[in-house]
Amino acid sequence: MSRDGARAPRGGAGFPQGGATYLGMPAFPQAADAATRDGRLRANLRHATHTIRAKRARAVAELDDWARLREAGAAIKDRTLRHLDHHLVRLEEAVTRAGGTVHWAADAAEANRIVTDLVRATGEHEVVKVKSMATQEIGLNEALAEAGIRAYETDLAELIVQLGDDLPSHILVPAIHRNRGEIRDIFRDRMASWGRPAPEGLTDRPAELAEAARQHLREKFLRAKVGVSGANFMVAETGTLVVVESEGNGRMCLTLPETLISVVGIEKTVPTWRDLEVFLQLLPRSSTAERMNPYTSMWTGTADGDGPRVFHLVLLDNGRTDTLADEVGRQALRCIRCSACLNVCPVYERAGGHAYGSPYPGPIGAILTPQLRGLSSPLEESLPYASSLCGACFEVCPVAIDIPEVLVHLRERVAEGGEVTVRGTRTVIRPAKGHATERAAMRAARWAFDHPGALRRGQRILARTRRLQPRRLPGPGRAWTDTRELPAVPAESFRDWWARTRGGTA
Amino acid sequence: MRVGLFVTCVNDSLYPRTGRAVVALLERLGVQVDFPMAQSCCGQPMFNTGYRHQTEPLVRRYAAAFRDHDHIVAPSGSCAAMVRDNYPRIGARAEAEGRGTELSEAAASVVPKTYELTEFLVDVLGVTDVGAYFPHTVTYHPTCHGLRVLGLGDRPRRLLERVEGLELRELEGAEECCGFGGTFAVKNPAVSSAMGSDKSRAIARTGAEAVCTVDNSCLMHIGGVLAREGSPVRPVHIAEILAGTKDPAR
Ligand code: SF4
């Protein structure tokens, strides 16, 4: 397609949208309900997550000091987060010294404005991107499109998502919900309107699909003057940014364009190069089950005759310092986005990534999204409940984030309200709406449990009326009896049996 | 040795057979069991749904009911986990909110002496052969809280392996959650049911006559799905297997 195409307004005739957003998504249970009925989605997810989880377990078992590495990873992150202001200032100094420019973005709108202005200043109308969750989080592609700038995703899975006018559904494999046949169809039907068309007679063989993507992306890389990236780590002592990846497309984005703009969450800071040693062991084994990822790219400012001539680092807050203010919740910021928790999560496996309404799906998404965005809508309020608290996520997390603990902590904010930090100010929030029945039920249950005499009388009434009890429950209990049989109420409670046979006193 | 039975609210109201089995089993092993009537619920349903403040009176109640016992035994992995894992947190939060050390102390007084049944048998009594007889094929589903919070490991299996007549069948994907999760089953019915039917299919594939766990809550969910699907597999609490003998009178 012509470069003029990039200047056409979004949604213009024949012009792909590429702008699906998470805005206005329903609460988790509704979205998940639809996903559980999609047999193909469930099969795709089951196959992919079960394969990778078995591989991860083997890769981790190879290291006999895994438990200590994990502790070290958690400790480094915790220590860094406690003094984040200090490390960020050091990082800024080092990046500036190395010839880069640092920008601070308090929220999504500010980050988008900064990046848009930087791209505009180059006079370019297109950018190549290497997978970056931070730019997904802020909706950068859509913001750039508004300004007439086209962003081309170059990570293979991101490309599939972009061409399919879709949303990512996994941290590491954003197109995990697609199978090979679907990918072939997307390439065949959509590649032409984004650039080089798919080859004639494309099949769903992985090698052919990869080659089609390579050809399609090559012309983007060679033409692009501006690259946009994220980073897995930022080393404060030298101002070095690090991206780990499998395909090498990221390296092309990082080295070929004249201008490189990296958008990174402030929590990605590590103090020293020595700290990287720990994370470069934890990350690949946890995410791709590899001993070392195929490409590790590091860049520090600018250098004559090597790589981009202009380098901008946009440091993104967007709810992170508010999260940091929460003693229990802040551990979510340790996350290194390995996706191990998604791959073992039985809820993610059935509900799929889209149900979480954010680029961060699965267990980490369930605790990160409500903290970054605040408990601001029914979606965010439903996420802390999107777990059976089975604990598989905590068990695999390479930085030992106690996800169940944070889930329960956030549930408390939803159910009871309490203190939170919003844009730097301590605020007391009220319990979420719509929990009145539940709250009353919990109170009543607590009262009965705190008055065993009353509890015992209740049990007796239940026992006496047990032949009359319905097999289907009304109200919220209906969901239970739709798919499961209720247990029969026994003729005598344990308490009564004990009193009758052992003469206990009530 | 004064052993207090914490039967749990679910067992008390819905599965009294399990409580009776624990009593029979422990007495057969020479343990004198006491059931303090002042006990009720560990508070798990409230706590896990986000009602921490509703849980606090129940922490006090549990501590008071079992103050004088040397050991507390619960035939439920998740209730034992609630006490061991969350009571200290509840105490610490109350302290952080400037409400003194009363809840922390209540928690500290019961946490170290609270045991799930199989832990008590293996770790405290030091037995794996409890002299049980159960002539059936059985598959074992390790519940999440027993597995990951308490770290029960192979204790339940070691006990089951010594039961006369019992043939243990391997369960595929055993460590995956059955989908109960307390109020999760009601708040996310679609996902919960999907997890439940996957589990029940795996159970059916073992060809076992019974499925056993250390928790009647999970078993209620699994059993509910099995029953709805018309499966002949019987849900049985591990205590009822371990209490079984050749003497039908017991
Ligand atoms: S929470 Fe832990 S397991 Fe999940 S993506 Fe982050 S680092 Fe990985």
Coordinates of C-alpha atoms in Angstrom, one line a residue, chain A:
Chain A
M1 CA 0.0 0.0 0.0
S2 CA 1.1 3.6 -0.5
R3 CA 2.5 5.7 2.3
D4 CA -0.4 8.1 1.7
G5 CA -2.6 5.4 3.1
A6 CA -1.2 6.1 6.5
R7 CA -2.5 9.7 6.3
A8 CA -6.0 8.7 5.6
P9 CA -8.4 9.1 8.4
R10 CA -9.1 6.0 10.6
G11 CA -11.9 4.0 9.2
G12 CA -11.8 5.6 5.8
A13 CA -12.9 3.6 2.8
G14 CA -10.8 0.4 2.5
F15 CA -8.6 1.5 5.3
P16 CA -8.2 -1.0 8.2
Q17 CA -9.2 0.1 11.6
G18 CA -6.6 -1.7 13.6
G19 CA -8.1 0.0 16.6
A20 CA -10.1 -2.4 18.7
T21 CA -10.0 -1.2 22.3
Y22 CA -10.8 -2.5 25.8
L23 CA -13.1 0.4 26.5
G24 CA -16.6 -0.5 27.6
M25 CA -15.9 -4.2 28.1
P26 CA -18.4 -6.1 30.3
A27 CA -17.6 -7.4 33.7
F28 CA -15.5 -10.5 33.9
P29 CA -18.3 -13.1 34.5
Q30 CA -20.3 -12.0 31.4
A31 CA -17.3 -12.0 29.2
A32 CA -16.1 -15.3 30.5
D33 CA -19.5 -16.8 30.1
A34 CA -19.3 -16.2 26.3
A35 CA -15.8 -17.5 26.1
T36 CA -16.5 -20.8 27.9
R37 CA -19.1 -21.5 25.2
D38 CA -16.5 -21.1 22.4
G39 CA -15.2 -24.6 21.9
R40 CA -12.5 -23.6 19.5
L41 CA -11.1 -20.9 21.8
R42 CA -11.0 -23.3 24.7
A43 CA -9.3 -25.9 22.6
N44 CA -6.7 -23.4 21.4
L45 CA -6.0 -22.2 24.9
R46 CA -5.9 -25.5 26.5
H47 CA -3.4 -26.9 24.0
A48 CA -1.1 -23.9 24.2
T49 CA -1.1 -23.4 27.9
H50 CA -0.7 -27.1 28.7
T51 CA 2.2 -27.4 26.3
I52 CA 4.1 -24.4 27.7
R53 CA 3.4 -25.2 31.4
A54 CA 4.9 -28.6 31.1
K55 CA 8.0 -27.2 29.3
R56 CA 8.4 -24.5 32.0
A57 CA 8.3 -27.0 34.7
R58 CA 11.1 -28.9 33.1
A59 CA 13.2 -25.8 32.4
V60 CA 12.8 -24.6 36.0
A61 CA 13.6 -28.1 37.4
E62 CA 17.0 -27.9 35.8
L63 CA 18.2 -25.2 38.3
D64 CA 18.6 -26.5 41.8
D65 CA 18.9 -22.9 43.1
W66 CA 15.5 -21.9 41.6
A67 CA 14.0 -21.2 45.0
R68 CA 16.9 -18.9 45.9
L69 CA 16.9 -17.2 42.6
R70 CA 13.2 -16.5 43.0
E71 CA 13.8 -15.0 46.5
A72 CA 16.6 -12.9 45.1
G73 CA 14.3 -11.6 42.3
A74 CA 11.6 -10.7 44.7
A75 CA 14.1 -9.0 47.1
I76 CA 15.8 -6.9 44.4
K77 CA 12.4 -5.8 43.1
D78 CA 11.1 -4.9 46.6
R79 CA 14.2 -3.0 47.5
T80 CA 14.2 -1.1 44.2
L81 CA 10.5 -0.3 44.6
R82 CA 11.0 1.0 48.1
H83 CA 13.5 3.6 46.8
L84 CA 12.1 4.0 43.3
D85 CA 12.3 7.8 43.3
H86 CA 16.0 7.6 44.0
H87 CA 16.7 5.0 41.3
L88 CA 14.5 6.8 38.7
V89 CA 16.5 10.0 39.2
R90 CA 19.8 8.1 38.7
L91 CA 18.3 6.5 35.6
E92 CA 17.3 9.9 34.2
E93 CA 20.8 11.2 34.8
A94 CA 22.5 8.2 33.2
V95 CA 20.2 8.3 30.1
T96 CA 20.8 12.0 29.7
R97 CA 24.5 11.6 30.0
A98 CA 24.4 8.9 27.3
G99 CA 22.7 11.3 24.9
G100 CA 19.1 10.4 25.4
T101 CA 16.2 12.5 26.5
V102 CA 13.9 11.5 29.4
H103 CA 10.2 12.4 29.5
W104 CA 7.9 11.8 32.5
A105 CA 4.3 10.8 31.8
A106 CA 1.8 10.8 34.7
D107 CA -0.9 9.1 32.8
A108 CA -1.9 7.6 29.5
A109 CA -3.1 10.9 28.0
E110 CA 0.2 12.6 28.8
A111 CA 2.3 9.7 27.5
N112 CA 0.3 9.6 24.2
R113 CA 0.7 13.4 23.8
I114 CA 4.5 13.1 24.4
V115 CA 5.0 10.3 21.9
T116 CA 2.7 11.9 19.3
D117 CA 4.6 15.2 19.5
L118 CA 7.9 13.4 19.2
V119 CA 6.8 11.6 16.1
R120 CA 5.3 14.7 14.6
A121 CA 8.6 16.6 15.2
T122 CA 10.3 14.0 12.9
G123 CA 7.9 14.8 10.1
E124 CA 7.1 11.1 9.7
H125 CA 3.7 9.5 9.4
E126 CA 4.5 5.9 10.3
V127 CA 6.4 4.1 13.0
V128 CA 7.5 0.5 13.6
K129 CA 6.8 -1.0 16.9
V130 CA 8.2 -3.8 18.9
K131 CA 5.8 -5.4 21.3
S132 CA 5.3 -3.2 24.2
M133 CA 2.6 -3.7 26.8
A134 CA 3.0 -0.2 28.1
T135 CA 1.9 1.2 24.8
Q136 CA -1.1 -1.2 24.7
E137 CA -1.9 -0.1 28.2
I138 CA -2.1 3.6 27.1
G139 CA -3.7 2.9 23.7
L140 CA -0.8 4.5 21.8
N141 CA -1.7 3.1 18.4
E142 CA -5.1 4.6 18.5
A143 CA -3.8 7.9 19.7
L144 CA -1.2 8.0 16.9
A145 CA -3.9 7.1 14.4
E146 CA -5.9 10.1 15.6
A147 CA -2.9 12.2 14.7
G148 CA -2.6 10.6 11.3
I149 CA 0.3 8.4 12.2
R150 CA 0.3 4.7 11.5
A151 CA 2.0 2.3 13.9
Y152 CA 3.0 -1.1 12.5
E153 CA 3.3 -3.9 15.0
T154 CA 6.4 -6.1 14.1
D155 CA 6.2 -8.8 16.7
L156 CA 4.7 -11.7 14.9
A157 CA 1.8 -12.3 17.3
E158 CA 1.1 -8.6 17.6
L159 CA 1.0 -8.4 13.8
I160 CA -1.6 -11.1 13.8
V161 CA -3.6 -9.2 16.4
Q162 CA -3.3 -5.9 14.5
L163 CA -4.2 -7.4 11.1
G164 CA -7.1 -9.2 12.6
D165 CA -8.4 -5.9 14.1
D166 CA -8.3 -7.8 17.4
L167 CA -7.0 -7.4 20.9
P168 CA -4.1 -9.2 22.5
S169 CA -5.2 -12.0 24.9
H170 CA -1.9 -13.2 26.4
I171 CA 1.2 -11.4 27.7
L172 CA 3.8 -13.4 25.7
V173 CA 1.7 -14.8 22.9
P174 CA -0.9 -12.1 22.2
A175 CA -2.6 -14.2 19.5
I176 CA -2.7 -17.4 21.6
H177 CA -6.4 -17.5 21.0
R178 CA -5.8 -18.0 17.2
N179 CA -4.9 -21.3 15.6
R180 CA -2.8 -21.7 12.4
G181 CA -5.8 -21.8 10.1
E182 CA -7.2 -18.6 11.5
I183 CA -3.8 -16.9 11.1
R184 CA -3.6 -18.0 7.5
D185 CA -7.0 -16.5 6.8
I186 CA -6.1 -13.3 8.5
F187 CA -2.8 -13.0 6.5
R188 CA -4.6 -13.8 3.2
D189 CA -7.5 -11.4 3.8
R190 CA -5.8 -8.5 5.5
M191 CA -2.1 -8.2 4.7
A192 CA -2.6 -6.4 1.5
S193 CA -4.4 -3.4 3.1
W194 CA -1.5 -3.0 5.5
G195 CA 1.4 -3.4 3.1
R196 CA 2.8 -6.3 1.2
P197 CA 0.1 -8.9 0.5
A198 CA 0.4 -12.5 1.5
P199 CA 1.9 -14.8 -1.1
E200 CA -0.5 -16.7 -3.4
G201 CA -1.7 -20.0 -2.2
L202 CA -0.5 -19.5 1.4
T203 CA -1.0 -22.6 3.6
D204 CA -1.1 -22.9 7.3
R205 CA 2.4 -24.4 7.6
P206 CA 4.3 -22.5 10.3
A207 CA 7.3 -22.0 8.0
E208 CA 5.1 -20.5 5.3
L209 CA 3.3 -18.2 7.7
A210 CA 6.6 -17.0 9.2
E211 CA 8.0 -16.3 5.7
A212 CA 4.9 -14.3 4.7
A213 CA 5.3 -12.2 7.9
R214 CA 9.0 -11.8 7.2
Q215 CA 8.4 -10.5 3.7
H216 CA 5.6 -8.2 4.9
L217 CA 7.6 -6.7 7.7
R218 CA 10.9 -6.4 5.9
E219 CA 9.7 -3.4 3.8
K220 CA 8.4 -1.7 7.0
F221 CA 11.8 -2.1 8.8
L222 CA 13.8 -0.8 5.8
R223 CA 11.5 2.2 5.4
A224 CA 10.9 3.2 8.9
K225 CA 12.5 6.3 10.3
V226 CA 10.9 6.1 13.8
G227 CA 10.8 3.1 16.1
V228 CA 8.7 2.7 19.2
S229 CA 9.6 0.1 21.8
G230 CA 9.0 -1.0 25.3
A231 CA 11.6 -2.5 27.6
N232 CA 11.8 -5.4 30.0
F233 CA 14.4 -3.7 32.2
M234 CA 16.0 -0.3 32.7
V235 CA 19.4 -0.3 34.4
A236 CA 19.7 2.8 36.5
E237 CA 23.5 2.9 36.9
T238 CA 24.1 3.2 33.1
G239 CA 20.8 4.2 31.7
T240 CA 20.7 1.0 29.7
L241 CA 17.4 -0.5 28.4
V242 CA 16.9 -4.2 27.8
V243 CA 14.5 -6.1 25.6
V244 CA 14.4 -9.9 25.5
E245 CA 12.6 -11.6 22.6
S246 CA 12.6 -14.6 20.4
E247 CA 12.2 -13.4 16.9
G248 CA 14.8 -10.7 16.3
N249 CA 12.1 -8.3 14.9
G250 CA 12.6 -6.2 18.0
R251 CA 16.3 -5.8 17.3
M252 CA 15.4 -4.5 13.8
C253 CA 13.1 -1.9 15.4
L254 CA 15.7 -0.9 17.9
T255 CA 18.6 -0.5 15.5
L256 CA 17.3 0.5 12.0
P257 CA 15.2 3.7 12.6
E258 CA 16.8 7.1 13.1
T259 CA 14.7 7.9 16.1
L260 CA 13.8 5.5 18.9
I261 CA 11.2 6.2 21.4
S262 CA 10.9 3.8 24.3
V263 CA 7.8 3.9 26.5
V264 CA 8.4 2.1 29.8
G265 CA 6.6 1.7 33.1
I266 CA 8.6 3.2 36.0
E267 CA 8.6 -0.2 37.8
K268 CA 10.9 -1.8 35.2
T269 CA 13.9 -0.2 36.9
V270 CA 16.7 -2.3 38.3
P271 CA 19.6 -0.5 40.1
T272 CA 22.6 -2.3 38.6
W273 CA 23.8 -4.7 35.8
R274 CA 24.5 -7.3 38.5
D275 CA 20.7 -7.4 39.2
L276 CA 20.1 -8.3 35.6
E277 CA 21.9 -11.5 36.1
V278 CA 19.0 -12.8 38.3
F279 CA 16.3 -11.7 36.0
L280 CA 17.9 -13.0 32.8
Q281 CA 17.7 -16.4 34.4
L282 CA 14.2 -16.1 35.9
L283 CA 12.5 -14.6 32.9
P284 CA 13.2 -16.9 29.9
R285 CA 12.7 -20.1 31.9
S286 CA 9.4 -18.8 33.3
S287 CA 8.1 -17.4 30.0
T288 CA 9.3 -19.5 27.0
A289 CA 10.8 -22.3 29.0
E290 CA 14.2 -21.6 27.4
R291 CA 17.5 -21.4 29.2
M292 CA 18.2 -18.1 27.5
N293 CA 16.0 -16.2 25.1
P294 CA 17.4 -16.0 21.5
Y295 CA 17.7 -12.2 21.4
T296 CA 18.7 -9.9 24.2
S297 CA 19.1 -6.3 23.0
M298 CA 20.5 -3.6 25.1
W299 CA 20.8 0.1 24.2
T300 CA 22.2 3.0 26.1
G301 CA 21.5 6.5 24.8
T302 CA 23.0 7.2 21.3
A303 CA 26.3 6.5 19.6
D304 CA 27.7 7.9 16.4
G305 CA 27.3 5.5 13.5
D306 CA 25.5 2.9 15.5
G307 CA 21.8 2.6 16.0
P308 CA 19.3 5.4 16.3
R309 CA 20.6 9.0 16.3
V310 CA 17.9 10.3 18.6
F311 CA 16.7 8.4 21.7
H312 CA 13.7 9.3 23.9
L313 CA 12.7 7.5 27.0
V314 CA 9.1 8.1 28.2
L315 CA 8.7 7.0 31.8
L316 CA 5.2 6.0 32.4
D317 CA 3.4 6.2 35.8
N318 CA -0.3 5.7 34.9
G319 CA -1.3 4.4 38.4
R320 CA 2.0 2.9 39.4
T321 CA 2.9 5.2 42.3
D322 CA -0.7 4.8 43.6
T323 CA -0.2 1.1 43.5
L324 CA 3.2 1.5 45.2
A325 CA 1.4 3.3 48.1
D326 CA -0.6 0.1 48.9
E327 CA 1.4 -2.1 51.2
V328 CA -0.2 -5.4 50.2
G329 CA -1.0 -4.5 46.6
R330 CA 2.4 -3.1 45.6
Q331 CA 3.9 -6.6 45.1
A332 CA 2.1 -6.6 41.8
L333 CA 4.8 -4.2 40.5
R334 CA 7.5 -6.8 40.9
C335 CA 6.0 -8.6 37.8
I336 CA 8.4 -9.2 35.0
R337 CA 5.6 -10.1 32.6
C338 CA 6.8 -13.7 32.1
S339 CA 3.2 -15.0 31.7
A340 CA 3.8 -18.1 33.7
C341 CA 0.8 -17.4 35.9
L342 CA -1.5 -17.2 32.8
N343 CA -0.3 -20.5 31.6
V344 CA -1.2 -22.4 34.8
C345 CA -4.4 -20.5 35.5
P346 CA -7.5 -22.7 35.2
V347 CA -9.7 -19.6 35.0
Y348 CA -7.6 -18.0 32.2
E349 CA -7.6 -21.3 30.4
R350 CA -11.5 -21.3 30.2
A351 CA -12.2 -17.6 30.1
G352 CA -9.6 -16.5 27.6
G353 CA -7.5 -13.3 27.8
H354 CA -10.1 -10.9 26.4
A355 CA -12.4 -11.4 29.4
Y356 CA -10.0 -9.5 31.5
G357 CA -10.5 -6.3 29.6
S358 CA -6.9 -5.2 29.5
P359 CA -3.6 -6.0 27.9
Y360 CA -2.8 -7.7 31.2
P361 CA -4.9 -10.8 31.4
G362 CA -4.9 -13.8 33.7
P363 CA -4.0 -13.7 37.4
I364 CA -1.6 -10.8 37.1
G365 CA -4.2 -8.8 35.2
A366 CA -6.7 -9.5 37.9
I367 CA -4.6 -7.7 40.4
L368 CA -2.8 -5.2 38.2
T369 CA -5.6 -3.7 36.2
P370 CA -7.8 -2.8 39.2
Q371 CA -4.8 -1.2 40.8
L372 CA -3.6 0.8 37.8
R373 CA -7.0 1.9 36.8
G374 CA -8.6 2.0 40.2
L375 CA -11.8 0.2 41.1
S376 CA -13.5 2.4 38.7
S377 CA -16.1 0.4 36.9
P378 CA -17.9 -3.0 37.2
L379 CA -15.1 -4.6 35.1
E380 CA -12.4 -3.6 37.5
E381 CA -14.6 -4.5 40.5
S382 CA -15.2 -7.9 39.1
L383 CA -11.5 -8.8 38.3
P384 CA -10.4 -9.5 41.9
Y385 CA -13.2 -12.2 42.0
A386 CA -12.0 -13.8 38.7
S387 CA -10.1 -16.5 40.6
S388 CA -10.9 -19.6 42.6
L389 CA -7.8 -18.8 44.8
C390 CA -6.2 -22.1 43.9
G391 CA -2.8 -20.6 44.3
A392 CA -1.2 -22.1 41.1
C393 CA -0.1 -18.6 40.0
F394 CA 1.7 -17.9 43.2
E395 CA 3.5 -21.2 43.0
V396 CA 5.0 -20.5 39.5
C397 CA 5.6 -16.8 39.8
P398 CA 9.4 -16.2 39.5
V399 CA 9.2 -13.1 41.7
A400 CA 6.9 -14.7 44.3
I401 CA 4.0 -12.4 44.0
D402 CA 1.4 -13.7 46.4
I403 CA -1.4 -13.2 43.9
P404 CA -4.2 -14.8 46.0
E405 CA -3.2 -12.5 48.9
V406 CA -3.6 -9.4 46.7
L407 CA -6.8 -10.7 45.2
V408 CA -8.4 -11.1 48.7
H409 CA -7.0 -7.7 49.6
L410 CA -8.7 -6.1 46.6
R411 CA -11.9 -7.9 47.2
E412 CA -11.9 -6.3 50.6
R413 CA -11.7 -2.9 48.9
V414 CA -14.6 -3.8 46.7
A415 CA -16.8 -5.3 49.4
E416 CA -15.9 -3.1 52.4
G417 CA -14.3 0.0 50.8
G418 CA -11.4 1.5 52.7
E419 CA -8.2 3.5 52.1
V420 CA -6.7 3.8 48.6
T421 CA -4.4 6.2 46.9
V422 CA -5.7 8.0 43.8
R423 CA -3.3 10.3 42.0
G424 CA -1.1 10.6 45.0
T425 CA -3.9 11.4 47.5
R426 CA -5.1 9.1 50.3
T427 CA -8.8 8.6 49.8
V428 CA -11.4 6.5 51.5
I429 CA -13.5 4.7 49.0
R430 CA -17.0 3.3 49.7
P431 CA -18.0 -0.3 49.1
A432 CA -18.9 -1.0 45.5
K433 CA -22.5 -0.7 44.5
G434 CA -24.5 -3.9 43.9
H435 CA -23.0 -5.8 46.8
A436 CA -25.9 -5.0 49.2
T437 CA -27.5 -8.5 49.2
E438 CA -24.1 -10.2 49.6
R439 CA -23.1 -7.9 52.4
A440 CA -26.3 -8.6 54.2
A441 CA -25.9 -12.3 53.7
M442 CA -22.3 -12.2 55.0
R443 CA -23.4 -10.3 58.0
A444 CA -26.2 -12.7 58.7
A445 CA -23.9 -15.7 58.3
R446 CA -21.3 -14.1 60.6
W447 CA -24.0 -13.5 63.2
A448 CA -25.3 -17.1 63.1
F449 CA -21.7 -18.4 63.2
D450 CA -21.0 -16.2 66.2
H451 CA -24.2 -17.5 67.9
P452 CA -23.8 -21.3 67.8
G453 CA -27.1 -21.8 69.6
A454 CA -29.0 -20.0 66.8
L455 CA -26.9 -21.9 64.2
R456 CA -28.0 -25.1 65.8
R457 CA -31.7 -24.1 65.7
G458 CA -31.3 -23.2 62.1
Q459 CA -29.8 -26.6 61.3
R460 CA -32.7 -28.3 63.0
I461 CA -35.2 -26.4 61.0
L462 CA -33.3 -27.4 57.8
A463 CA -33.2 -31.0 58.9
R464 CA -36.9 -31.1 59.7
T465 CA -37.9 -29.6 56.3
R466 CA -35.4 -31.5 54.3
R467 CA -38.0 -33.4 52.3
L468 CA -39.6 -30.1 51.2
Q469 CA -36.4 -28.5 50.0
P470 CA -36.2 -27.5 46.3
R471 CA -33.6 -29.0 44.0
R472 CA -33.2 -25.6 42.4
L473 CA -32.2 -22.5 44.3
P474 CA -33.6 -19.1 43.6
G475 CA -31.5 -15.8 43.3
P476 CA -27.8 -15.9 43.2
G477 CA -27.8 -19.6 44.1
R478 CA -29.4 -20.5 40.8
A479 CA -26.1 -20.4 39.1
W480 CA -25.1 -23.2 41.4
T481 CA -28.0 -25.5 40.7
D482 CA -28.0 -24.8 37.0
T483 CA -25.1 -27.2 36.5
R484 CA -24.7 -29.0 39.8
E485 CA -26.9 -31.1 42.2
L486 CA -27.3 -29.8 45.7
P487 CA -26.2 -32.0 48.6
A488 CA -29.0 -33.5 50.6
V489 CA -29.5 -32.0 54.1
P490 CA -28.8 -34.7 56.7
A491 CA -31.4 -35.7 59.3
E492 CA -29.1 -34.7 62.2
S493 CA -26.2 -32.2 62.3
F494 CA -22.8 -33.3 63.7
R495 CA -23.4 -31.0 66.7
D496 CA -26.7 -32.7 67.6
W497 CA -25.2 -36.2 67.1
W498 CA -22.3 -35.3 69.5
A499 CA -24.7 -33.9 72.1
R500 CA -27.0 -36.9 71.8
T501 CA -24.2 -39.5 72.0
R502 CA -21.5 -37.8 74.0
G503 CA -23.7 -35.6 76.2
G504 CA -22.0 -32.4 75.3
T505 CA -23.6 -29.2 76.5
A506 CA -24.7 -26.6 74.0

